[in-house]
PDB file of C-alpha atoms in Angstrom:
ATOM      1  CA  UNK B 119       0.000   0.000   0.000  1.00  0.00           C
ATOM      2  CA  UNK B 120       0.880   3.295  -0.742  1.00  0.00           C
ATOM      3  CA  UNK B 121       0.555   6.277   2.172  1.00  0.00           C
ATOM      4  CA  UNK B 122      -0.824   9.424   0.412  1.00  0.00           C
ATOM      5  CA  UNK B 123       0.647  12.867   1.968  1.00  0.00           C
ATOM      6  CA  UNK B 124      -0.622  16.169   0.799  1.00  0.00           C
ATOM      7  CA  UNK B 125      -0.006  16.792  -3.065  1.00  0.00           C
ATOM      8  CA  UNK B 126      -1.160  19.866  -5.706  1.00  0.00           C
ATOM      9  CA  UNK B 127      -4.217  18.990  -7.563  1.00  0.00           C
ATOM     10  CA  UNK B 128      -5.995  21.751 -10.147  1.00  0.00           C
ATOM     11  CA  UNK B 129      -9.476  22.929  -8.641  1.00  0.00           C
ATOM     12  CA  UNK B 130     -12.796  22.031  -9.869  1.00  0.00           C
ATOM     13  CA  UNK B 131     -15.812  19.348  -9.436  1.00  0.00           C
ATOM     14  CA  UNK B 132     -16.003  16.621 -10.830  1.00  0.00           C
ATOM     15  CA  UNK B 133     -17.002  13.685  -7.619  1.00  0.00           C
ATOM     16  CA  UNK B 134     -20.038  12.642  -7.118  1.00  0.00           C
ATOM     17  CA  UNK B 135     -19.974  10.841  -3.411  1.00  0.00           C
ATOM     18  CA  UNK B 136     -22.781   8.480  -3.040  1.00  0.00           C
ATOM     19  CA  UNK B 137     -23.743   7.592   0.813  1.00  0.00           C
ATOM     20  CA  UNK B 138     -24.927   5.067   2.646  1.00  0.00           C
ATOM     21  CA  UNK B 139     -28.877   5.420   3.481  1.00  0.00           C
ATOM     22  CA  UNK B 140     -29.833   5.141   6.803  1.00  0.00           C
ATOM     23  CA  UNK B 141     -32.585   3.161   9.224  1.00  0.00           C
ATOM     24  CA  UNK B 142     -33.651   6.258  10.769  1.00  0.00           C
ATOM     25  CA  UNK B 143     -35.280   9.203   9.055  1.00  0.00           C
ATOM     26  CA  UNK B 144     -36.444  12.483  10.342  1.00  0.00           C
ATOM     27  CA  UNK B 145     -40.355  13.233   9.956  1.00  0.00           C
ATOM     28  CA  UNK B 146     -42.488  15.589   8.075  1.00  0.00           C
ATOM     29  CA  UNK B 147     -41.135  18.156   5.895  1.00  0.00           C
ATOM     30  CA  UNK B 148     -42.218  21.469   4.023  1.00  0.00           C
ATOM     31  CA  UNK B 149     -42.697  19.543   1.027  1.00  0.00           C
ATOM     32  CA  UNK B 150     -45.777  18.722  -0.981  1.00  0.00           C
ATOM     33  CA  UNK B 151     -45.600  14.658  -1.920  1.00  0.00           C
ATOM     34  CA  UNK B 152     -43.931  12.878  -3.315  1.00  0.00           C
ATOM     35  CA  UNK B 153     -43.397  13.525  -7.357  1.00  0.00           C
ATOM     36  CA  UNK B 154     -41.261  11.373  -9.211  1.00  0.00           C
ATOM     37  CA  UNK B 155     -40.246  13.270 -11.653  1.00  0.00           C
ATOM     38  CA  UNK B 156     -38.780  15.771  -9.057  1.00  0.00           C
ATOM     39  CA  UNK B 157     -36.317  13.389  -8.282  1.00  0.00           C
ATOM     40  CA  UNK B 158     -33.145  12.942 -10.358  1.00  0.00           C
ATOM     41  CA  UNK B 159     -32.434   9.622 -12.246  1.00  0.00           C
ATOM     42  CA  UNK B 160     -35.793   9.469 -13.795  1.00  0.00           C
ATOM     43  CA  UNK B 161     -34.427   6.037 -15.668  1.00  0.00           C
ATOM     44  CA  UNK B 162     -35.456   4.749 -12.034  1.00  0.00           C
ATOM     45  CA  UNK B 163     -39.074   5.680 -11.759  1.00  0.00           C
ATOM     46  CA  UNK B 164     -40.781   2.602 -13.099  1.00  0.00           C
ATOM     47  CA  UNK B 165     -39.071   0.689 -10.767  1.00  0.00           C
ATOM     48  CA  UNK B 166     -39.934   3.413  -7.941  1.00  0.00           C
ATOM     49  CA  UNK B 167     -43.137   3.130  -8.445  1.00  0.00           C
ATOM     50  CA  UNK B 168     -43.883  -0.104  -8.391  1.00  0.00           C
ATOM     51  CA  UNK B 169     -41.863  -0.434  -5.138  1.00  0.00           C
ATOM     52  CA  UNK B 170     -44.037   2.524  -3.502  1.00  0.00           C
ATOM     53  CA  UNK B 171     -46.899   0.843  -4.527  1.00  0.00           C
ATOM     54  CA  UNK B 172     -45.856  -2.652  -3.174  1.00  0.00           C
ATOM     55  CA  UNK B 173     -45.061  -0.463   0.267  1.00  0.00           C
ATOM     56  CA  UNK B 174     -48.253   0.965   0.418  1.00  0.00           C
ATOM     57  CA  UNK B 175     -50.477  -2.349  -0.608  1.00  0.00           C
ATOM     58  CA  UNK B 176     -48.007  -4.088   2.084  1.00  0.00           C
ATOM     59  CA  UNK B 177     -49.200  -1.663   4.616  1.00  0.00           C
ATOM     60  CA  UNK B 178     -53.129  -2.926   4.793  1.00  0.00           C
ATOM     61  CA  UNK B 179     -51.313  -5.912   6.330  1.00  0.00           C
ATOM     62  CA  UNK B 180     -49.273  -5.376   9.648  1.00  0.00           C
ATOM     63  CA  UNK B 181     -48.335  -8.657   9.999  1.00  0.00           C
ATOM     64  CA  UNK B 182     -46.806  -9.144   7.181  1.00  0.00           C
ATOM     65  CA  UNK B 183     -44.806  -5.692   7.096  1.00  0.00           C
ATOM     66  CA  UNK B 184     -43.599  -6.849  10.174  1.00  0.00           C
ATOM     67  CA  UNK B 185     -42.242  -9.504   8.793  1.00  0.00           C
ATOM     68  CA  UNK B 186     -40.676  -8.454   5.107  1.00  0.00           C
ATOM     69  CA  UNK B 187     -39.436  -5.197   6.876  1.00  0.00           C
ATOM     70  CA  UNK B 188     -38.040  -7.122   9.751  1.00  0.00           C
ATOM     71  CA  UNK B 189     -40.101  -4.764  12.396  1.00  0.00           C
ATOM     72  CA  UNK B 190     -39.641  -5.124  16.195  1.00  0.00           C
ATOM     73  CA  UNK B 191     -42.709  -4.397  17.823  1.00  0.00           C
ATOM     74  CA  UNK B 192     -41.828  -0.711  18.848  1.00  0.00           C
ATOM     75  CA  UNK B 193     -41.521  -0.179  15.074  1.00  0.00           C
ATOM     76  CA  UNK B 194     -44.835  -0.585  13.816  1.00  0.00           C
ATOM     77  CA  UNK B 195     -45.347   3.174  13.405  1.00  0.00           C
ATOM     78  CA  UNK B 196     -42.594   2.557  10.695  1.00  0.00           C
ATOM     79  CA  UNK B 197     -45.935   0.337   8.659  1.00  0.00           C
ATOM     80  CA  UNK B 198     -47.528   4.039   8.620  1.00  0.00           C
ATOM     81  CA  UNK B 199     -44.942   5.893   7.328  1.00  0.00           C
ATOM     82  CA  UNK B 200     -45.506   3.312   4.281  1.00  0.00           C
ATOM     83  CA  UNK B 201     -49.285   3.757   3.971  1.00  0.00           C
ATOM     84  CA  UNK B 202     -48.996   7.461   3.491  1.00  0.00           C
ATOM     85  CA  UNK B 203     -45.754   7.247   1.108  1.00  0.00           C
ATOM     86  CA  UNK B 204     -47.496   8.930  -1.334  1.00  0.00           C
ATOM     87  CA  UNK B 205     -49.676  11.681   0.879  1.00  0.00           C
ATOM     88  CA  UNK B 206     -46.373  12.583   3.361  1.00  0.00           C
ATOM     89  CA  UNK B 207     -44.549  15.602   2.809  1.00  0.00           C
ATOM     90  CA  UNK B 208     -41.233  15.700   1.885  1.00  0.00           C
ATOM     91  CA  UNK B 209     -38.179  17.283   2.297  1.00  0.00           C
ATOM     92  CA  UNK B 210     -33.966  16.871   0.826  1.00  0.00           C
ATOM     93  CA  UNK B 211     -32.924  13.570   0.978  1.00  0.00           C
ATOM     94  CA  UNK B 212     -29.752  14.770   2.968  1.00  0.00           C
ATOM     95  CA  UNK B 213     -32.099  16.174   5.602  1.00  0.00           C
ATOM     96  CA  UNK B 214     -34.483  12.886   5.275  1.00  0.00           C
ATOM     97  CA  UNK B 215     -31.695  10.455   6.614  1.00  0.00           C
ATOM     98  CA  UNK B 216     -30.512  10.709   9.984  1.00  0.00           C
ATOM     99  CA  UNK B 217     -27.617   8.945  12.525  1.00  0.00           C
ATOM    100  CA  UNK B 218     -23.796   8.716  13.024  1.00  0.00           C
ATOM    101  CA  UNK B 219     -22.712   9.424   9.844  1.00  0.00           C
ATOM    102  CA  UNK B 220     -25.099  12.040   9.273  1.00  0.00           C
ATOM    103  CA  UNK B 221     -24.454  13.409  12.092  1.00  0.00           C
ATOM    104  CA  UNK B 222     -20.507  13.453  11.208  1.00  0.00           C
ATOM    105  CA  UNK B 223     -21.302  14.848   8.155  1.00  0.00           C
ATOM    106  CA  UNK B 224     -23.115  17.981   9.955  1.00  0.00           C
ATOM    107  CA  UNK B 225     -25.095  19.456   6.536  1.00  0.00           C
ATOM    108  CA  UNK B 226     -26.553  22.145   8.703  1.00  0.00           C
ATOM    109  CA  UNK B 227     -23.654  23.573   9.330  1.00  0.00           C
ATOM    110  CA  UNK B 228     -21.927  23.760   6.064  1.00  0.00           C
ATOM    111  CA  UNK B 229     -21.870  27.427   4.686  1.00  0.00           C
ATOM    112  CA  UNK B 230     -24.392  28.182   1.729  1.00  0.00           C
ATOM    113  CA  UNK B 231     -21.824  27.560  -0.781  1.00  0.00           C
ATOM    114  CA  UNK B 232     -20.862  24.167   1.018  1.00  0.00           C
ATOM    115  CA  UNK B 233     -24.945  23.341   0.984  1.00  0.00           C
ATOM    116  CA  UNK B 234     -24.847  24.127  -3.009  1.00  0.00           C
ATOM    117  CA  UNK B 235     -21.335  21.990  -3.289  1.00  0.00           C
ATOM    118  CA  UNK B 236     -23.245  19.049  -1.120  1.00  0.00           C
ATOM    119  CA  UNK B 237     -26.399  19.463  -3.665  1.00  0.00           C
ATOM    120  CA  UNK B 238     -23.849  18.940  -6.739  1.00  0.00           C
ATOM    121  CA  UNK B 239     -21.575  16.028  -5.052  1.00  0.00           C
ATOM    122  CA  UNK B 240     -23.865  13.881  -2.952  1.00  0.00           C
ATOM    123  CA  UNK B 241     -25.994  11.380  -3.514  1.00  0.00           C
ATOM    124  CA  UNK B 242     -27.535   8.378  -1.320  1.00  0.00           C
ATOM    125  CA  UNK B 243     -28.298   4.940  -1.972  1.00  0.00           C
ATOM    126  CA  UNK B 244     -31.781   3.239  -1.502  1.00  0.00           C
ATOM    127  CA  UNK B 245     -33.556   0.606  -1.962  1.00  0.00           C
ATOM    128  CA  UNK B 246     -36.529   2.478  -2.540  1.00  0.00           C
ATOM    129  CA  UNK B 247     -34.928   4.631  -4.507  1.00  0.00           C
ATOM    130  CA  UNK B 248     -32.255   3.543  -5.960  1.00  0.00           C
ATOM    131  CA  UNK B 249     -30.301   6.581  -5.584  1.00  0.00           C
ATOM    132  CA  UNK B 250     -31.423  10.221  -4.848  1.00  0.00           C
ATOM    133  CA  UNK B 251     -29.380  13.243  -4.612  1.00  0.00           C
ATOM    134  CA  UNK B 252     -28.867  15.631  -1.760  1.00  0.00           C
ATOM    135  CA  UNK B 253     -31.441  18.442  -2.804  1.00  0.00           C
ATOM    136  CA  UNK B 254     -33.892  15.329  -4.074  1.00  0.00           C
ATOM    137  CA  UNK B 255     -37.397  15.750  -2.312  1.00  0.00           C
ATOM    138  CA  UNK B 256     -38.531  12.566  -0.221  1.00  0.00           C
ATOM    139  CA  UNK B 257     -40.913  11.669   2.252  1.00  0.00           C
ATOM    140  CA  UNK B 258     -40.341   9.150   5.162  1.00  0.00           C
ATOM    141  CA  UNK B 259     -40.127   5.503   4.291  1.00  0.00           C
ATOM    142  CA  UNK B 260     -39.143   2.363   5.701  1.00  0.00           C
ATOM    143  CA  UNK B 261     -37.974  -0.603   3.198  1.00  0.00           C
ATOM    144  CA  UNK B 262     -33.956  -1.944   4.028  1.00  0.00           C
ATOM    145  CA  UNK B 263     -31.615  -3.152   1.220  1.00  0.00           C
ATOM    146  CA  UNK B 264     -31.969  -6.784   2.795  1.00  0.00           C
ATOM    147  CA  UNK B 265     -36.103  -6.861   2.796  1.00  0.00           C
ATOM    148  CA  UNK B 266     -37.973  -8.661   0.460  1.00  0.00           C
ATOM    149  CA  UNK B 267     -41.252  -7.773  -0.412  1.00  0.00           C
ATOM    150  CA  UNK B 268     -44.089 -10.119  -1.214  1.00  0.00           C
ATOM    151  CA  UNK B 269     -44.384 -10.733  -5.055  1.00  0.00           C
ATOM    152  CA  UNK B 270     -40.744  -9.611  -5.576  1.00  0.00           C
ATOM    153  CA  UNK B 271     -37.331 -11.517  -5.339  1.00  0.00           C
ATOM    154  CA  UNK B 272     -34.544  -9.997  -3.608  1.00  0.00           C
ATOM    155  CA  UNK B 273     -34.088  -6.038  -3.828  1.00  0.00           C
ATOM    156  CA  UNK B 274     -30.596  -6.610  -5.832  1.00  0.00           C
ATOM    157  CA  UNK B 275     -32.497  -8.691  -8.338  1.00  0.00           C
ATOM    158  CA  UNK B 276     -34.987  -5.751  -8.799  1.00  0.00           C
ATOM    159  CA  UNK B 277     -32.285  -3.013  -8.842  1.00  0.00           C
ATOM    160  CA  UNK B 278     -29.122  -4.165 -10.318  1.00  0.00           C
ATOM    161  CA  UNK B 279     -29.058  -4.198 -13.849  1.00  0.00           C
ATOM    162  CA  UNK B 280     -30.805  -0.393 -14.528  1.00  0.00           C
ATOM    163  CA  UNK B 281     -29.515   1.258 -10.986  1.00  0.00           C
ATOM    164  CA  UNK B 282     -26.100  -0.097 -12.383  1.00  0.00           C
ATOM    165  CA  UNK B 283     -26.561   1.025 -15.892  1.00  0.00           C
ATOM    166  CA  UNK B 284     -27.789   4.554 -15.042  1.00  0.00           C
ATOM    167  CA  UNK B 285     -24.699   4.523 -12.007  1.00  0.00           C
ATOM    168  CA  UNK B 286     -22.268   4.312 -14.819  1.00  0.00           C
ATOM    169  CA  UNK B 287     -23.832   6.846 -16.930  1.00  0.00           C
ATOM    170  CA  UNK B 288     -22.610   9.086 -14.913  1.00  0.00           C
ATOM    171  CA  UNK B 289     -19.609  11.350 -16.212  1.00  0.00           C
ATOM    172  CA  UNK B 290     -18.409  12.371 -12.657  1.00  0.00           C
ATOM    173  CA  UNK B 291     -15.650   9.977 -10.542  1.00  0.00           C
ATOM    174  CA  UNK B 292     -17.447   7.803  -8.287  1.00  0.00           C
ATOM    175  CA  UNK B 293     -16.751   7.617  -4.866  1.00  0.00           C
ATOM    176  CA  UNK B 294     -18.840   4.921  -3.111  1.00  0.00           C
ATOM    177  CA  UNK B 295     -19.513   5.140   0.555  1.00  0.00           C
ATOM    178  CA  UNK B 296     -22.420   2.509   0.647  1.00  0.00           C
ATOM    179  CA  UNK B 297     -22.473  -0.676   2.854  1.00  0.00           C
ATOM    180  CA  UNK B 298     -22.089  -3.295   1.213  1.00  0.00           C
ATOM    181  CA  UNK B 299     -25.913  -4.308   0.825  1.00  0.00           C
ATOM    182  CA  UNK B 300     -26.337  -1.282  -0.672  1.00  0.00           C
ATOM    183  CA  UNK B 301     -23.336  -1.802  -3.363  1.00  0.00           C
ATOM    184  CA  UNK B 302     -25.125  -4.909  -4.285  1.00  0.00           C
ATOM    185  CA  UNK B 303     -27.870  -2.964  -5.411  1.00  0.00           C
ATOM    186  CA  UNK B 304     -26.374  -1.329  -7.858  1.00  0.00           C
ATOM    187  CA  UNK B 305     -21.991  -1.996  -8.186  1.00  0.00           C
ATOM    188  CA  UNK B 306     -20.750   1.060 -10.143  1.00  0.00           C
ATOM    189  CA  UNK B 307     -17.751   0.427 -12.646  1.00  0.00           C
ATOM    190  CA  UNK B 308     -15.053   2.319 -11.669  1.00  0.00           C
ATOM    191  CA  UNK B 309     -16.023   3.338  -8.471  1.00  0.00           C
ATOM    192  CA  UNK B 310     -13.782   3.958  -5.830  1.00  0.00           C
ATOM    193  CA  UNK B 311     -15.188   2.468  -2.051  1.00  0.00           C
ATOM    194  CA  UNK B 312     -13.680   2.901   1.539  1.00  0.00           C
ATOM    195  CA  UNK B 313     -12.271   0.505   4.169  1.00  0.00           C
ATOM    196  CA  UNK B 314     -11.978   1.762   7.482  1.00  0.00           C
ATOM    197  CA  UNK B 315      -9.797  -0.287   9.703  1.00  0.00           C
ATOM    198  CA  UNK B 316      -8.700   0.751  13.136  1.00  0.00           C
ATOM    199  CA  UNK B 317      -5.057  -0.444  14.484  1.00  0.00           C
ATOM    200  CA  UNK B 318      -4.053  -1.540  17.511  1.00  0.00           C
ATOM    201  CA  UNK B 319      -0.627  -0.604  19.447  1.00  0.00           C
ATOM    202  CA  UNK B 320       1.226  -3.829  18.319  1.00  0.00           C
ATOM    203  CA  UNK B 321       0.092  -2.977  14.670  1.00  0.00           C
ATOM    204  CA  UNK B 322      -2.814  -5.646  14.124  1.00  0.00           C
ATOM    205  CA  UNK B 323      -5.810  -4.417  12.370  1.00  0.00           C
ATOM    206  CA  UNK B 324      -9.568  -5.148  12.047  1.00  0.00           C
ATOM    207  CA  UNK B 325     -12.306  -3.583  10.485  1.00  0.00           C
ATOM    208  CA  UNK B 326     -14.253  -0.896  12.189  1.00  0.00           C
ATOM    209  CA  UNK B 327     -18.291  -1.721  12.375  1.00  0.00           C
ATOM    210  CA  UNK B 328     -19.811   1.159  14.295  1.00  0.00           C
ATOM    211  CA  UNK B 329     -17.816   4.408  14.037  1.00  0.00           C
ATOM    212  CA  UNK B 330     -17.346   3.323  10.170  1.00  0.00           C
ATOM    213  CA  UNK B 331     -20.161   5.020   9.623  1.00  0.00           C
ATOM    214  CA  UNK B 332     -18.672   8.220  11.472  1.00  0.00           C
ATOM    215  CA  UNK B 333     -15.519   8.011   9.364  1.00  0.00           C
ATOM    216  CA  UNK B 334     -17.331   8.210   6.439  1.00  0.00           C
ATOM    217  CA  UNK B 335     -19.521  10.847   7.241  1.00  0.00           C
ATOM    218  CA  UNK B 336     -16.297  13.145   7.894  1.00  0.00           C
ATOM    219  CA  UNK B 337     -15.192  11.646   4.340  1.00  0.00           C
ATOM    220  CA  UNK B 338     -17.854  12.752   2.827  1.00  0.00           C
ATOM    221  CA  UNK B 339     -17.863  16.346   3.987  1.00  0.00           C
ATOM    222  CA  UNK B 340     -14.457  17.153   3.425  1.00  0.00           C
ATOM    223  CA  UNK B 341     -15.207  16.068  -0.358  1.00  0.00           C
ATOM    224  CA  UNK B 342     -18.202  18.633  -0.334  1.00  0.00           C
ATOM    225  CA  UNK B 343     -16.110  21.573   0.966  1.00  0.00           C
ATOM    226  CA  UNK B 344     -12.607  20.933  -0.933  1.00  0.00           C
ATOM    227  CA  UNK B 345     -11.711  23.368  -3.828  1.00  0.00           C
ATOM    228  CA  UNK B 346      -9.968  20.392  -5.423  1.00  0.00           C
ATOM    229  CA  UNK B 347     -10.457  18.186  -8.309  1.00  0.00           C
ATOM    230  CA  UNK B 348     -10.756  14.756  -7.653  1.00  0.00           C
ATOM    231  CA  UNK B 349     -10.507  13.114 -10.536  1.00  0.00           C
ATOM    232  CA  UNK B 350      -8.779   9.861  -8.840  1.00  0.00           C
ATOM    233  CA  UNK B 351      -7.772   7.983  -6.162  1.00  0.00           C
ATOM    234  CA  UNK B 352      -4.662   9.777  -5.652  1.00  0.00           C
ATOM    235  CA  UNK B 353      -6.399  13.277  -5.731  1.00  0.00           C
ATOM    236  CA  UNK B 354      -9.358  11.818  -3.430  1.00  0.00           C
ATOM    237  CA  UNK B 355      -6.656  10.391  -0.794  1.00  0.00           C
ATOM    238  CA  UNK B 356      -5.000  13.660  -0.409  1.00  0.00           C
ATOM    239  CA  UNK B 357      -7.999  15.710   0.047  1.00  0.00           C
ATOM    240  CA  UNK B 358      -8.965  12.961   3.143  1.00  0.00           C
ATOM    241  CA  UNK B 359      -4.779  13.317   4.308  1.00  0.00           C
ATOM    242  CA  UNK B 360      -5.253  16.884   4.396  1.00  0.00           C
ATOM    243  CA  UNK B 361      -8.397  16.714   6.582  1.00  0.00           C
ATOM    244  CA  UNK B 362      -5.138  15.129   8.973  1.00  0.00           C
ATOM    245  CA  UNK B 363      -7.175  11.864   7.878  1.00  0.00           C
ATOM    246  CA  UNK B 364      -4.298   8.808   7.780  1.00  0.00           C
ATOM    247  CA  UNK B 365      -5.322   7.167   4.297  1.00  0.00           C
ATOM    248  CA  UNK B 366      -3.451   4.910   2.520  1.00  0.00           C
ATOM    249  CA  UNK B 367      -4.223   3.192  -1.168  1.00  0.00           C
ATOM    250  CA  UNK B 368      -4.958  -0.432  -1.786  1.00  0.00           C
ATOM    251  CA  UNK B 369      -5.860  -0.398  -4.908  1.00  0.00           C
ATOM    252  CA  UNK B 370      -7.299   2.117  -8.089  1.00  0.00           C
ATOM    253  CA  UNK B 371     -10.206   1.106  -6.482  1.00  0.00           C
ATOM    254  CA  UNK B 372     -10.293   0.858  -2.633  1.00  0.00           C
ATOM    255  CA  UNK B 373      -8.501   3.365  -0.205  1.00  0.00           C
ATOM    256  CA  UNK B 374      -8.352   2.750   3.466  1.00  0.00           C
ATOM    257  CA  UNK B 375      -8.650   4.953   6.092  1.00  0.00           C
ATOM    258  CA  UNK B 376      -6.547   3.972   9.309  1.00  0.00           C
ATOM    259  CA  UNK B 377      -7.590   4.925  12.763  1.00  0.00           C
ATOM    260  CA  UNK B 378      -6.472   4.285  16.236  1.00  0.00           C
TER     261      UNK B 378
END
């Protein structure tokens, strides 16, 4: 592996960061409902809708949205949420989603220009969805990357082949933050992912499960607010070593990110 110091890159966009969804979403929103076509990737709206629609007709049985969505019993209001998928308000996706990384990532309190870099660089995976972008208007849903609706096969069998084709439509460079569920859904060619491992005094490593998700969320902001291009691995590993991140590159398509 090589370890990636600071280096001089031009300036410019050209990333497109696409993020993990997460389990917990915020409520309401000062949108009206859901449109489709006010959401970006419009390739994806057949499939959208016939997921919504699945949600919704799933949510006239509790039972059995307990049991496709994997519910715990203090989750049922989640089975709502799904009834009105199509009557909630909405609001940005990047205010939708809520937790650690998230809350590492900190939207609110990037400057206006940062919020209009975050619109242009991030996106976020779903298996609703697909993939949204940050500014994309969504209500409050519940459906998880490993559910399986009634009628359906897996999620990745309904996703792959267009959420891959329209992923690698894309002109931008790819970074890919998603679990690995979520990668499944959709693999992008090109793409580069993450590994965060954390390393112990006597040098072992393992791979970090909870504050992963932290990690990345700091990733992903310093690629909104950096005035470089990152066009590549090396570029996108010195942005993160600048943000006193300690990166190193495993491949031209993984970098890790070592912590202690």
């Amino acid at each position: 592996m090589r370890v990636i110091t600071d280096d001089q890159f031009s300036y410019g966009v050209a990333v497109l960061v696409i993020l993990p969804p997460s389990e917990t979403k915020s409520d309401g929103g000062p949108g009206s409902p859901l449109d489709l076509d006010a959401l970006s990737f419009g390739d994806l709206n057949p499939i959208r809708k016939t997921l919504g629609d699945a949600l919704v007709t799933l949510a006239a049985d509790l039972d059995a949205s307990q049991k496709a969505l994997g519910l715990g019993r203090t989750q049922l209001d989640e089975v709502d949420r799904n009834a009105d998928l199509w009557l909630s308000p909405t609001r940005p996706a990047i205010e939708r989603y809520t937790g650690v990384l998230y809350d590492a990532l900190d939207h609110a309190s990037l400057t206006k220009a940062g919020k209009a870099k975050a619109t242009e660089r991030l996106a976020i995976g779903s298996a609703l969805f697909g993939v949204v972008r940050a500014a994309d208007p969504i209500p409050a849903y519940r459906l998880s990357g490993g559910s399986k609706l009634p009628g359906f096969g897996t999620l990745t069998s309904v996703w792959k082949r267009e959420l891959s084709a329209t992923l690698d439509a894309v002109d931008d460079f790819v970074v890919d933050l998603r679990s690995g569920i979520y990668q499944q859904l959709g693999p992008v060619s090109g793409a580069v992912t993450a590994t965060v491992v954390t390393e112990a005094a006597d040098g072992s490593r393992k791979v970090v499960s909870h504050f992963n998700k932290h990690y990345k969320g700091l990733m992903a902001r310093e690629l909104v607010r950096t005035r470089r291009t990152v066009r590549d691995v090396d570029a996108l590993a010195a942005v993160l070593a600048d943000a006193g991140q300690r990166v190193e590159i495993a491949s031209l398509a993984e970098i890790v990110v070592v912590t202690e």
